[in-house]
Amino acid sequence: MLLYPLVKLMQNSKIFILLLLSCILSSCAKREEIDTYNNELDVPTYAKSVAEGANIGFANNPPSDGVTISQKAYADGKVVVYEYVLGIRNNVTERELKIWRSATRSEVVPGACNILINDKFYRDGLQFRYIYLNRSGEVLDDILLNQPACDVL
């Protein structure tokens, strides 16, 4: 049987995804502001500005799904990394994680790829990465979205 927080996350996945996408979209204002000052931004600088904008969105919209303990964004070169710590039990089975991964990916990937594909730095190598950790810091899932991954959708 699935654990309560995992079920809760899956039940609230649409809310979680909407919150996630709103945080990403809230970074658009930050990106546009920076772009008006310098239209010659390189991708790593741009990725850093996107992460900063996402963190502003995270600060304004703290997790409310009952599972996410913390969320942050940072840039790693051309990659904007979104990192989420989930408060789930320690003895989650691989079967439970497989179900959760599938549900999460089916909602995160299309929406995030849509945002990424429409970004002006997409063809220059901008990427999104979603890392989900448990409280101990163990990786539950790691999703890299880049041009090859998104172009096949």
PDB file of C-alpha atoms in Angstrom:
ATOM      1  CA  MET A   1       0.000   0.000   0.000  1.00  0.00           C
ATOM      2  CA  LEU A   2       1.250   3.449  -0.832  1.00  0.00           C
ATOM      3  CA  LEU A   3       2.205   5.646   2.036  1.00  0.00           C
ATOM      4  CA  TYR A   4      -0.037   8.586   2.868  1.00  0.00           C
ATOM      5  CA  PRO A   5       2.332  11.407   1.821  1.00  0.00           C
ATOM      6  CA  LEU A   6       3.029   9.691  -1.483  1.00  0.00           C
ATOM      7  CA  VAL A   7      -0.691   9.274  -2.143  1.00  0.00           C
ATOM      8  CA  LYS A   8      -1.265  12.855  -1.028  1.00  0.00           C
ATOM      9  CA  LEU A   9       1.403  14.065  -3.448  1.00  0.00           C
ATOM     10  CA  MET A  10      -0.152  12.134  -6.296  1.00  0.00           C
ATOM     11  CA  GLN A  11      -3.627  13.434  -5.412  1.00  0.00           C
ATOM     12  CA  ASN A  12      -2.304  16.969  -5.329  1.00  0.00           C
ATOM     13  CA  SER A  13      -0.014  16.515  -8.311  1.00  0.00           C
ATOM     14  CA  LYS A  14      -2.011  18.920 -10.446  1.00  0.00           C
ATOM     15  CA  ILE A  15      -1.801  21.527  -7.686  1.00  0.00           C
ATOM     16  CA  PHE A  16       1.910  20.752  -7.275  1.00  0.00           C
ATOM     17  CA  ILE A  17       2.506  21.077 -11.015  1.00  0.00           C
ATOM     18  CA  LEU A  18       0.532  24.316 -11.219  1.00  0.00           C
ATOM     19  CA  LEU A  19       2.564  25.706  -8.325  1.00  0.00           C
ATOM     20  CA  LEU A  20       5.773  24.521  -9.960  1.00  0.00           C
ATOM     21  CA  LEU A  21       4.855  26.045 -13.295  1.00  0.00           C
ATOM     22  CA  SER A  22       3.718  29.291 -11.669  1.00  0.00           C
ATOM     23  CA  CYS A  23       7.095  29.517  -9.931  1.00  0.00           C
ATOM     24  CA  ILE A  24       8.849  28.961 -13.230  1.00  0.00           C
ATOM     25  CA  LEU A  25       6.617  31.481 -14.964  1.00  0.00           C
ATOM     26  CA  SER A  26       7.168  34.005 -12.187  1.00  0.00           C
ATOM     27  CA  SER A  27      10.814  33.911 -13.135  1.00  0.00           C
ATOM     28  CA  CYS A  28       9.833  35.288 -16.543  1.00  0.00           C
ATOM     29  CA  ALA A  29       9.458  38.766 -15.062  1.00  0.00           C
ATOM     30  CA  LYS A  30      12.982  38.524 -13.673  1.00  0.00           C
ATOM     31  CA  ARG A  31      14.306  37.309 -17.045  1.00  0.00           C
ATOM     32  CA  GLU A  32      12.561  40.095 -18.984  1.00  0.00           C
ATOM     33  CA  GLU A  33      13.889  42.691 -16.556  1.00  0.00           C
ATOM     34  CA  ILE A  34      17.444  41.430 -17.022  1.00  0.00           C
ATOM     35  CA  ASP A  35      17.027  41.114 -20.794  1.00  0.00           C
ATOM     36  CA  THR A  36      16.123  44.780 -21.106  1.00  0.00           C
ATOM     37  CA  TYR A  37      19.502  45.666 -19.635  1.00  0.00           C
ATOM     38  CA  ASN A  38      21.533  43.254 -21.716  1.00  0.00           C
ATOM     39  CA  ASN A  39      20.266  41.510 -24.818  1.00  0.00           C
ATOM     40  CA  GLU A  40      23.582  39.715 -25.187  1.00  0.00           C
ATOM     41  CA  LEU A  41      23.249  37.418 -22.151  1.00  0.00           C
ATOM     42  CA  ASP A  42      24.993  34.092 -22.385  1.00  0.00           C
ATOM     43  CA  VAL A  43      23.108  30.948 -21.417  1.00  0.00           C
ATOM     44  CA  PRO A  44      24.802  30.383 -18.018  1.00  0.00           C
ATOM     45  CA  THR A  45      24.065  33.977 -16.975  1.00  0.00           C
ATOM     46  CA  TYR A  46      20.514  33.580 -18.189  1.00  0.00           C
ATOM     47  CA  ALA A  47      20.130  30.273 -16.297  1.00  0.00           C
ATOM     48  CA  LYS A  48      21.284  32.029 -13.143  1.00  0.00           C
ATOM     49  CA  SER A  49      18.654  34.744 -13.609  1.00  0.00           C
ATOM     50  CA  VAL A  50      15.941  32.117 -14.157  1.00  0.00           C
ATOM     51  CA  ALA A  51      16.977  30.353 -10.932  1.00  0.00           C
ATOM     52  CA  GLU A  52      16.912  33.639  -9.033  1.00  0.00           C
ATOM     53  CA  GLY A  53      13.419  34.331 -10.361  1.00  0.00           C
ATOM     54  CA  ALA A  54      12.251  30.848  -9.404  1.00  0.00           C
ATOM     55  CA  ASN A  55      13.556  31.327  -5.869  1.00  0.00           C
ATOM     56  CA  ILE A  56      11.570  34.545  -5.617  1.00  0.00           C
ATOM     57  CA  GLY A  57       8.509  32.569  -6.719  1.00  0.00           C
ATOM     58  CA  PHE A  58       9.270  29.841  -4.185  1.00  0.00           C
ATOM     59  CA  ALA A  59       9.602  32.425  -1.408  1.00  0.00           C
ATOM     60  CA  ASN A  60       6.256  33.959  -2.376  1.00  0.00           C
ATOM     61  CA  ASN A  61       4.544  30.552  -2.711  1.00  0.00           C
ATOM     62  CA  PRO A  62       5.853  28.174  -0.043  1.00  0.00           C
ATOM     63  CA  PRO A  63       5.040  24.467  -0.460  1.00  0.00           C
ATOM     64  CA  SER A  64       1.471  23.672   0.484  1.00  0.00           C
ATOM     65  CA  ASP A  65       1.073  20.120  -0.793  1.00  0.00           C
ATOM     66  CA  GLY A  66       1.814  18.522   2.570  1.00  0.00           C
ATOM     67  CA  VAL A  67       4.780  16.623   1.176  1.00  0.00           C
ATOM     68  CA  THR A  68       7.340  19.145  -0.068  1.00  0.00           C
ATOM     69  CA  ILE A  69       9.555  20.288   2.802  1.00  0.00           C
ATOM     70  CA  SER A  70      11.736  22.668   0.828  1.00  0.00           C
ATOM     71  CA  GLN A  71      12.334  23.854  -2.696  1.00  0.00           C
ATOM     72  CA  LYS A  72      15.119  25.828  -4.279  1.00  0.00           C
ATOM     73  CA  ALA A  73      16.585  26.616  -7.656  1.00  0.00           C
ATOM     74  CA  TYR A  74      20.153  27.227  -8.743  1.00  0.00           C
ATOM     75  CA  ALA A  75      22.121  27.365 -11.960  1.00  0.00           C
ATOM     76  CA  ASP A  76      24.739  24.822 -12.953  1.00  0.00           C
ATOM     77  CA  GLY A  77      26.193  26.151 -16.186  1.00  0.00           C
ATOM     78  CA  LYS A  78      23.411  26.082 -18.781  1.00  0.00           C
ATOM     79  CA  VAL A  79      21.130  24.076 -16.486  1.00  0.00           C
ATOM     80  CA  VAL A  80      18.501  25.528 -14.176  1.00  0.00           C
ATOM     81  CA  VAL A  81      18.226  23.010 -11.338  1.00  0.00           C
ATOM     82  CA  TYR A  82      15.007  22.802  -9.334  1.00  0.00           C
ATOM     83  CA  GLU A  83      15.562  20.834  -6.138  1.00  0.00           C
ATOM     84  CA  TYR A  84      12.738  19.573  -3.924  1.00  0.00           C
ATOM     85  CA  VAL A  85      13.040  17.827  -0.569  1.00  0.00           C
ATOM     86  CA  LEU A  86      10.042  15.583   0.080  1.00  0.00           C
ATOM     87  CA  GLY A  87       8.899  14.472   3.509  1.00  0.00           C
ATOM     88  CA  ILE A  88       8.204  10.818   2.830  1.00  0.00           C
ATOM     89  CA  ARG A  89       8.919   7.805   4.987  1.00  0.00           C
ATOM     90  CA  ASN A  90      12.346   6.197   4.821  1.00  0.00           C
ATOM     91  CA  ASN A  91      11.212   2.712   3.844  1.00  0.00           C
ATOM     92  CA  VAL A  92       9.419   3.530   0.599  1.00  0.00           C
ATOM     93  CA  THR A  93       9.570   0.519  -1.701  1.00  0.00           C
ATOM     94  CA  GLU A  94      10.987   0.665  -5.196  1.00  0.00           C
ATOM     95  CA  ARG A  95       7.532  -0.238  -6.504  1.00  0.00           C
ATOM     96  CA  GLU A  96       6.011   2.784  -4.749  1.00  0.00           C
ATOM     97  CA  LEU A  97       8.769   5.026  -6.090  1.00  0.00           C
ATOM     98  CA  LYS A  98       8.239   3.683  -9.609  1.00  0.00           C
ATOM     99  CA  ILE A  99       4.545   4.609  -9.449  1.00  0.00           C
ATOM    100  CA  TRP A 100       5.361   8.049  -8.043  1.00  0.00           C
ATOM    101  CA  ARG A 101       8.098   8.671 -10.646  1.00  0.00           C
ATOM    102  CA  SER A 102       5.777   7.771 -13.478  1.00  0.00           C
ATOM    103  CA  ALA A 103       2.995  10.056 -12.220  1.00  0.00           C
ATOM    104  CA  THR A 104       5.397  12.914 -11.528  1.00  0.00           C
ATOM    105  CA  ARG A 105       7.147  12.663 -14.884  1.00  0.00           C
ATOM    106  CA  SER A 106       3.852  12.465 -16.778  1.00  0.00           C
ATOM    107  CA  GLU A 107       2.896  15.848 -15.344  1.00  0.00           C
ATOM    108  CA  VAL A 108       6.238  17.638 -15.014  1.00  0.00           C
ATOM    109  CA  VAL A 109       7.851  16.775 -18.344  1.00  0.00           C
ATOM    110  CA  PRO A 110       5.202  18.063 -20.794  1.00  0.00           C
ATOM    111  CA  GLY A 111       4.615  21.331 -18.939  1.00  0.00           C
ATOM    112  CA  ALA A 112       8.275  22.068 -18.312  1.00  0.00           C
ATOM    113  CA  CYS A 113       9.246  21.139 -21.886  1.00  0.00           C
ATOM    114  CA  ASN A 114       6.561  23.481 -23.189  1.00  0.00           C
ATOM    115  CA  ILE A 115       8.094  26.324 -21.193  1.00  0.00           C
ATOM    116  CA  LEU A 116      11.621  25.335 -22.178  1.00  0.00           C
ATOM    117  CA  ILE A 117      10.858  24.965 -25.905  1.00  0.00           C
ATOM    118  CA  ASN A 118       9.353  28.454 -25.973  1.00  0.00           C
ATOM    119  CA  ASP A 119      12.348  30.009 -24.251  1.00  0.00           C
ATOM    120  CA  LYS A 120      14.653  32.076 -26.462  1.00  0.00           C
ATOM    121  CA  PHE A 121      17.736  30.260 -25.090  1.00  0.00           C
ATOM    122  CA  TYR A 122      16.378  26.750 -25.766  1.00  0.00           C
ATOM    123  CA  ARG A 123      18.323  26.244 -29.006  1.00  0.00           C
ATOM    124  CA  ASP A 124      21.442  27.618 -27.283  1.00  0.00           C
ATOM    125  CA  GLY A 125      21.444  24.794 -24.740  1.00  0.00           C
ATOM    126  CA  LEU A 126      19.263  25.970 -21.838  1.00  0.00           C
ATOM    127  CA  GLN A 127      18.147  22.950 -19.800  1.00  0.00           C
ATOM    128  CA  PHE A 128      15.926  22.285 -16.788  1.00  0.00           C
ATOM    129  CA  ARG A 129      16.705  19.638 -14.191  1.00  0.00           C
ATOM    130  CA  TYR A 130      14.317  18.494 -11.469  1.00  0.00           C
ATOM    131  CA  ILE A 131      15.860  16.712  -8.498  1.00  0.00           C
ATOM    132  CA  TYR A 132      13.643  15.173  -5.838  1.00  0.00           C
ATOM    133  CA  LEU A 133      15.292  14.183  -2.552  1.00  0.00           C
ATOM    134  CA  ASN A 134      14.105  12.558   0.641  1.00  0.00           C
ATOM    135  CA  ARG A 135      14.910  14.123   4.017  1.00  0.00           C
ATOM    136  CA  SER A 136      18.206  12.219   4.157  1.00  0.00           C
ATOM    137  CA  GLY A 137      19.327  13.743   0.872  1.00  0.00           C
ATOM    138  CA  GLU A 138      18.935  10.551  -1.140  1.00  0.00           C
ATOM    139  CA  VAL A 139      17.816  11.144  -4.724  1.00  0.00           C
ATOM    140  CA  LEU A 140      14.296   9.866  -5.397  1.00  0.00           C
ATOM    141  CA  ASP A 141      14.254  11.069  -8.983  1.00  0.00           C
ATOM    142  CA  ASP A 142      16.386  13.207 -11.268  1.00  0.00           C
ATOM    143  CA  ILE A 143      14.812  14.513 -14.467  1.00  0.00           C
ATOM    144  CA  LEU A 144      16.926  16.342 -17.050  1.00  0.00           C
ATOM    145  CA  LEU A 145      14.988  18.208 -19.700  1.00  0.00           C
ATOM    146  CA  ASN A 146      16.985  19.424 -22.665  1.00  0.00           C
ATOM    147  CA  GLN A 147      16.517  19.765 -26.408  1.00  0.00           C
ATOM    148  CA  PRO A 148      16.814  16.013 -27.188  1.00  0.00           C
ATOM    149  CA  ALA A 149      14.375  15.119 -24.388  1.00  0.00           C
ATOM    150  CA  CYS A 150      11.812  17.792 -25.263  1.00  0.00           C
ATOM    151  CA  ASP A 151      11.985  17.513 -29.047  1.00  0.00           C
ATOM    152  CA  VAL A 152      10.633  13.943 -28.906  1.00  0.00           C
ATOM    153  CA  LEU A 153       7.407  15.016 -27.166  1.00  0.00           C
TER     154      LEU A 153
END
